[in-house]
Tab-separated table of C-alpha atoms in Angstrom:
chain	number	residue	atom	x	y	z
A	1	UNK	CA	93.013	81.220	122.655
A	2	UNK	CA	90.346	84.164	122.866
A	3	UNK	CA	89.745	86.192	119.548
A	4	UNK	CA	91.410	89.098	118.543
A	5	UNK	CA	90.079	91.794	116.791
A	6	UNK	CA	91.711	95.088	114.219
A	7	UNK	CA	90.566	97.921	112.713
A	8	UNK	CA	91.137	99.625	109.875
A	9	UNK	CA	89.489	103.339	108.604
A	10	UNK	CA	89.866	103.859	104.967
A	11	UNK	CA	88.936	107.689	103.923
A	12	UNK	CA	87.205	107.567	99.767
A	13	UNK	CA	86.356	110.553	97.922
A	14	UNK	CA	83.821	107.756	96.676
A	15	UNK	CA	80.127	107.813	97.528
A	16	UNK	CA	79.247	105.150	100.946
A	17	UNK	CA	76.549	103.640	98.528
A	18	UNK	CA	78.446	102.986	95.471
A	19	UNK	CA	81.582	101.355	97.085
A	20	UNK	CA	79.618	99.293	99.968
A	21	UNK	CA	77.707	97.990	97.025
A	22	UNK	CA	80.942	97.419	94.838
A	23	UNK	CA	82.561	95.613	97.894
A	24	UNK	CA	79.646	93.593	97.647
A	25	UNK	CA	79.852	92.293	94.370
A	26	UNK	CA	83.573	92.076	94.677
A	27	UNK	CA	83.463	88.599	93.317
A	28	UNK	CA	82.288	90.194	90.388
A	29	UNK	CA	84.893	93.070	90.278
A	30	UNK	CA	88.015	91.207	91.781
A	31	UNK	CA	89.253	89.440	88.395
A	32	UNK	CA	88.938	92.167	86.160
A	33	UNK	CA	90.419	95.147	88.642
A	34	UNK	CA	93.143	92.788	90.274
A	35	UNK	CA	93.868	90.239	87.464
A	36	UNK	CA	97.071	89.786	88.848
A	37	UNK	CA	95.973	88.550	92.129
A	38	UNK	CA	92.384	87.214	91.518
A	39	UNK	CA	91.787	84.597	88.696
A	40	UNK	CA	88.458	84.104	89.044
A	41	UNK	CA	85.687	84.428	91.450
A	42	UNK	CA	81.898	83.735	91.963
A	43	UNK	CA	78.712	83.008	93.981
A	44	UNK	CA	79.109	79.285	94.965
A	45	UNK	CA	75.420	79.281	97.250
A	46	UNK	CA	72.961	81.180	97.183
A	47	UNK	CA	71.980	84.671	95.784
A	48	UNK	CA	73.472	87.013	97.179
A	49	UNK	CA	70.937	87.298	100.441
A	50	UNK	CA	72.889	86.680	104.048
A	51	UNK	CA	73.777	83.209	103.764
A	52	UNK	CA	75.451	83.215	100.598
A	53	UNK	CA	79.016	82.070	100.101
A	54	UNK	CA	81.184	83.562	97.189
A	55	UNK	CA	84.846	81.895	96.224
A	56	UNK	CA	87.943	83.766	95.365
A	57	UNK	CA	90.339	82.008	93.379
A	58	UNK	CA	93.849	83.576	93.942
A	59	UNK	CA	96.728	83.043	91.132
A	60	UNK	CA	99.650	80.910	91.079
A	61	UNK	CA	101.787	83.055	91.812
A	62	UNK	CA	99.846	85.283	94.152
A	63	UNK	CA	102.420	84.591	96.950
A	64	UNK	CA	105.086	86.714	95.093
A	65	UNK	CA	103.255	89.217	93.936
A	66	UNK	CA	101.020	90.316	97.306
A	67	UNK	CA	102.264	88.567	100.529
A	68	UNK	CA	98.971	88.678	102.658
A	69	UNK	CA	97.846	85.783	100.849
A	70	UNK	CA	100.183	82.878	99.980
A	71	UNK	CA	97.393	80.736	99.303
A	72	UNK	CA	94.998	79.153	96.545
A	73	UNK	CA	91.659	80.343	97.236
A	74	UNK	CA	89.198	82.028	99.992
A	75	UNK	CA	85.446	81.052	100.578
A	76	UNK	CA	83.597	83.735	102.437
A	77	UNK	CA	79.759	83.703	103.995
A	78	UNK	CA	77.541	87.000	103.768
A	79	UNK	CA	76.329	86.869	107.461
A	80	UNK	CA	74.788	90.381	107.856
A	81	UNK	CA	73.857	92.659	105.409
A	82	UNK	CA	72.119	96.301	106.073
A	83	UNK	CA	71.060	98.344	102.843
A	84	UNK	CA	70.239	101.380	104.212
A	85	UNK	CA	73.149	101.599	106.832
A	86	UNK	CA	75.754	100.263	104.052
A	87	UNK	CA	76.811	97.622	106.701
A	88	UNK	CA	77.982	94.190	105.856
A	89	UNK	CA	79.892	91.322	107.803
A	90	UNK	CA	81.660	88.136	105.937
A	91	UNK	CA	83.056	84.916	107.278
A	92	UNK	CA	85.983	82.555	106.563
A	93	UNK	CA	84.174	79.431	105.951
A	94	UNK	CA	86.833	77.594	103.948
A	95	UNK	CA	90.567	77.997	102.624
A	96	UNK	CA	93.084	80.969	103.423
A	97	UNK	CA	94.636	80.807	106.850
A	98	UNK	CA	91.775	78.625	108.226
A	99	UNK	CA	92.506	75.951	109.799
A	100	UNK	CA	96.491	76.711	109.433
A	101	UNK	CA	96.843	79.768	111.616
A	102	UNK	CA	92.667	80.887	112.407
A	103	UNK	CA	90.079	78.505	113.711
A	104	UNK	CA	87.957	81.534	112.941
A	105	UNK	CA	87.863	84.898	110.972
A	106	UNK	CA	84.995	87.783	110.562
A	107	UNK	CA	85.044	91.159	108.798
A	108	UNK	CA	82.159	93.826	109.194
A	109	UNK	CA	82.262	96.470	106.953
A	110	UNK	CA	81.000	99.958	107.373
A	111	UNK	CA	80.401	103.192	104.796
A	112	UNK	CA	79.812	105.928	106.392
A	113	UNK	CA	79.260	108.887	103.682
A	114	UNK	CA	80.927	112.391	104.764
A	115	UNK	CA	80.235	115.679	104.544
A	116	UNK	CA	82.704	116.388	101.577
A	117	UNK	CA	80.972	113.679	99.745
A	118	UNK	CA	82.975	110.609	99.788
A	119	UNK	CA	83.203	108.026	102.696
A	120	UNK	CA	84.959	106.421	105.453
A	121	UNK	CA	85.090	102.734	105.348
A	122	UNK	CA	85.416	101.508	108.641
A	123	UNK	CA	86.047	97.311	108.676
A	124	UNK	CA	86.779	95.399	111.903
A	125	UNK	CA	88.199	92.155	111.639
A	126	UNK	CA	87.990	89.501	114.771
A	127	UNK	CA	89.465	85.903	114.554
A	128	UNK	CA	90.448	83.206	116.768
A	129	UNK	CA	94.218	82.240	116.102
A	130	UNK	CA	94.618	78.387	116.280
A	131	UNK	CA	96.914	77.617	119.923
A	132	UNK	CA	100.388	78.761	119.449
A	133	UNK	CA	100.400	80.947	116.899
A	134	UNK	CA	101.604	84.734	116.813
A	135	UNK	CA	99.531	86.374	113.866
A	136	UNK	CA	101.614	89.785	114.406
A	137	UNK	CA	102.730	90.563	110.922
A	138	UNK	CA	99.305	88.955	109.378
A	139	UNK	CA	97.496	91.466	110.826
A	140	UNK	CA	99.460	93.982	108.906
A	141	UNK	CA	99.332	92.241	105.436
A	142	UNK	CA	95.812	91.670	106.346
A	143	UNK	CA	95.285	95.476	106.736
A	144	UNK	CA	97.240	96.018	103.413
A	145	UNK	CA	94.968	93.381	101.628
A	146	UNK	CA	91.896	95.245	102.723
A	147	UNK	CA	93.296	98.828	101.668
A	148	UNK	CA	93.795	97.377	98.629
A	149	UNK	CA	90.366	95.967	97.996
A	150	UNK	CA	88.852	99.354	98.958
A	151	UNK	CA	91.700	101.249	96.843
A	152	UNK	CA	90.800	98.919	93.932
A	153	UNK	CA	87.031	99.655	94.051
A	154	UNK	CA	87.156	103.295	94.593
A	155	UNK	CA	89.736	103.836	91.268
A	156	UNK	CA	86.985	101.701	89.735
A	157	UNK	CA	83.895	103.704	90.936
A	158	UNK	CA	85.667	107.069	90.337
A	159	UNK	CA	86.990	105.850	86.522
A	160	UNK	CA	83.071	104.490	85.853
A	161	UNK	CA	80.672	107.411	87.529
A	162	UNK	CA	77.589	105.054	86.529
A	163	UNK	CA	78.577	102.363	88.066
A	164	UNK	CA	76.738	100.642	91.087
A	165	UNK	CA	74.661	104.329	91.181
């Protein structure tokens, strides 16, 4: 099958610098914003550079409480990574949907700051469903997930105005 791709444009009263650099260290923020969902994450390779890989352990009973993921845990890559444009694209390498429904999954995030001082996160999300399979209503709870991360971050940065300044 040939990938698909969605978007998604999230509108933050929150600063392009501050949550593109929260969303990077989301491994960081993830357990203790979303306890609930995330039980623990971390930097598995490398430092942080593109290349990296950072785990997301999900809890047990992640499937009730959020839908998008009814799984254990997601490893993601850091393939692209611009500072000063507040870009940044991950990869699936390992656990989620891969290998059950995706052969392959991406996500580039952009931040770009407006003129009322906030942002607009625009993500785009392409993956390669495995032969077969409809990923319809994943998209959707994918979409949700993603809101939520943003959501998450921006209460965060808004609640702690020193944070990732």
């Amino acid at each position: 099958m040939s990938p698909s791709t969605w978007t998604l444009e999230i509108e933050s009263p929150a600063p392009a610098a501050r949550l593109f650099k929260a969303v990077l260290d989301w491994h960081s923020l993830a357990p203790k914003l979303l306890p609930n969902i995330i039980a623990s994450a971390a930097g598995v390779q490398g430092d942080g550079s593109v290349g990296s890989v950072r785990q997301l352990n999900f809890t047990s009973g992640v499937g009730a409480i959020f839908a998008a993921m009814p799984f254990g845990y997601v490893k993601e890559r850091l393939d692209f990574v611009d500072f000063d444009k507040f870009e940044c694209k991950h990869s699936l390498v390992e656990g989620g949907d891969l290998g059950k429904t995706i052969e392959s999954a991406s996500t580039q995030f952009k931040f770009e700051q407006t003129s009322k001082g906030g942002c607009a996160c625009k993500v785009v999300t392409t993956y390669k469903p495995l032969p077969g399979v409809e990923n319809k209503d994943e998209v959707a709870k994918a979409k949700e997930a993603v809101t939520g991360i943003i959501k998450a971050a921006e209460a965060y940065l808004l609640a702690n105005p020193g944070a990732y300044a």
